[in-house]
Coordinates of C-alpha atoms in Angstrom, one line a residue:
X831 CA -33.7 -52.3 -18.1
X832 CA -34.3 -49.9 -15.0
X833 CA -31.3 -51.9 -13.2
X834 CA -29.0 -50.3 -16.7
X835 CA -30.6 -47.0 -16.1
X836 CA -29.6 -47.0 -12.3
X837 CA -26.3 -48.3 -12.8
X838 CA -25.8 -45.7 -15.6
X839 CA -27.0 -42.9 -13.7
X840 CA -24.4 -44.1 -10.7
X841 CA -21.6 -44.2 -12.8
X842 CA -22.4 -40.7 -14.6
X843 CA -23.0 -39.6 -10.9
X844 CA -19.9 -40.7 -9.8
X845 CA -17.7 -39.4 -12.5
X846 CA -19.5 -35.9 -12.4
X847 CA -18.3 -35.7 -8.6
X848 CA -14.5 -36.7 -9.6
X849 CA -14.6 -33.8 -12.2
X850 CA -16.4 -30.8 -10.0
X851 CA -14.0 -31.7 -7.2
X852 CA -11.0 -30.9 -8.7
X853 CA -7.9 -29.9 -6.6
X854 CA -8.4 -25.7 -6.1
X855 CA -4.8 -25.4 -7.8
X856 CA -5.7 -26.4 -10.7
X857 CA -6.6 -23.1 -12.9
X858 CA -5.5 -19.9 -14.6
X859 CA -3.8 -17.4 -11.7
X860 CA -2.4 -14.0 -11.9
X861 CA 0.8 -13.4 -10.7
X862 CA 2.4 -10.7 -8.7
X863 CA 3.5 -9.0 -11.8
X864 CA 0.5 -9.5 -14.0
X865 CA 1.0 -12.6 -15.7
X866 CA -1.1 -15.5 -16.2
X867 CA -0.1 -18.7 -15.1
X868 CA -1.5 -22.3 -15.8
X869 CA -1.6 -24.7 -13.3
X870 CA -2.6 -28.4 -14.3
X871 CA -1.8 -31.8 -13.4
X872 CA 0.8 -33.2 -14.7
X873 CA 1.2 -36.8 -13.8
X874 CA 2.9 -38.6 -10.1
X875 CA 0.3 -36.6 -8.0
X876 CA 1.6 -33.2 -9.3
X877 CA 0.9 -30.0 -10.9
X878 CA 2.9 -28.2 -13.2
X879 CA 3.0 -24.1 -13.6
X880 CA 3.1 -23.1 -16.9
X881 CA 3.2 -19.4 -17.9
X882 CA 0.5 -17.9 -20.4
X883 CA 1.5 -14.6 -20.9
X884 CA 4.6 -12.0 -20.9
X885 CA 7.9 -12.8 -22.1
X886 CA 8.4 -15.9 -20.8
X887 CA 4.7 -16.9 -22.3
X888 CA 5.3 -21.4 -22.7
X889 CA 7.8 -21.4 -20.2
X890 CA 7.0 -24.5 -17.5
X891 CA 8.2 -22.8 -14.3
X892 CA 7.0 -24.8 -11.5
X893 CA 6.2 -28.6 -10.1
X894 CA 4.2 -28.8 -7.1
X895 CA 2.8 -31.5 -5.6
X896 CA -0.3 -31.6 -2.9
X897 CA 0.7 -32.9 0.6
X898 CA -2.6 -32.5 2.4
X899 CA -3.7 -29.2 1.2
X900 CA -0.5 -27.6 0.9
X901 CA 1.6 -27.6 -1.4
X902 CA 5.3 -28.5 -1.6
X903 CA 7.8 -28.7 -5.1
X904 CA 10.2 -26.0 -6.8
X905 CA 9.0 -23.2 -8.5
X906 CA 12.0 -20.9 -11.4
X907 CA 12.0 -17.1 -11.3
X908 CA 12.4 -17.3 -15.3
X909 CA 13.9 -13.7 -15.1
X910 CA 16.8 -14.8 -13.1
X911 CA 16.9 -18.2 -13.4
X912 CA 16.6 -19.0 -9.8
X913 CA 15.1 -22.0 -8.7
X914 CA 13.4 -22.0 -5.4
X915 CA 12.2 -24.9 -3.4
X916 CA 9.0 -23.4 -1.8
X917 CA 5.8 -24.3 -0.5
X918 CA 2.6 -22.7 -1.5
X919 CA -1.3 -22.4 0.3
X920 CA -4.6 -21.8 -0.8
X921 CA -7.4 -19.6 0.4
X922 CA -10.2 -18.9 -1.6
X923 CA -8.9 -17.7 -4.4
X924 CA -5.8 -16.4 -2.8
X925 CA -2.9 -18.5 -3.4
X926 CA 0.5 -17.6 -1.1
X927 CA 3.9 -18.7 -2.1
X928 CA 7.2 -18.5 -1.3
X929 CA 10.6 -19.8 -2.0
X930 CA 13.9 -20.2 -0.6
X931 CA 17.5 -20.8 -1.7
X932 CA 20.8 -21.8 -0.2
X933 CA 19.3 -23.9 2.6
X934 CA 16.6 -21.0 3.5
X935 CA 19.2 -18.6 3.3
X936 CA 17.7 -16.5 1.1
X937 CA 13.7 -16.2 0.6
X938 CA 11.0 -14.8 -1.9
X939 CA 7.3 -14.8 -1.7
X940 CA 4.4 -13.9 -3.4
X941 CA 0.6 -13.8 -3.9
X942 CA -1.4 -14.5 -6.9
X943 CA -4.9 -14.5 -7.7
X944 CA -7.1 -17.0 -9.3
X945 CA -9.0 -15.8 -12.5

């Protein structure tokens, strides 16, 4: 009986861990111009960015995917339709972005701030 209790305790242990230490992207950010924007995972080791509020409210924008605490994918301006392929880093609860087009010819960037 105390050898079920252990084990049980382990596993709830272990799983408790797995959930607190999610990855730090994962969450509701504000964006540069006062949206909110939902980042989750979203399958293959990546997180999708998913607008919550403003005009483009339900619009999937972004995939990123972690490579070693930074972040690599392609995030859409969904007021011009751009798509950038970008990289983004996290500090605290800072998260800094930016995105390029035609080969790094032409580059945008921007902070937003977990909520």
């Amino acid at each position: 009986m105390f050898k079920k209790i252990a084990a049980t305790a382990f596993v709830l242990t272990v799983l408790g861990s797995t959930a607190m230490s999610a990855d730090p992207i994962v969450g509701n950010w504000r964006t540069q111009s006062g949206e909110t924007a939902a980042i989750a995972p979203c399958g293959g080791g990546n997180f999708c960015v998913k607008l919550k509020t403003g005009s483009h409210a339900g619009t999937t924008i972004g995939k990123l995917a972690n490579t070693g605490g930074r972040y690599k994918g392609k995030i859409t301006d969904p007021a011009t339709d751009k798509t950038y392929t970008g990289k983004a880093s996290i500090s605290g609860s800072t998260m800094k972005m930016s995105g390029c087009v035609f080969g790094g010819l032409i580059c945008q960037s921007q902070t937003w701030n977990k909520k």
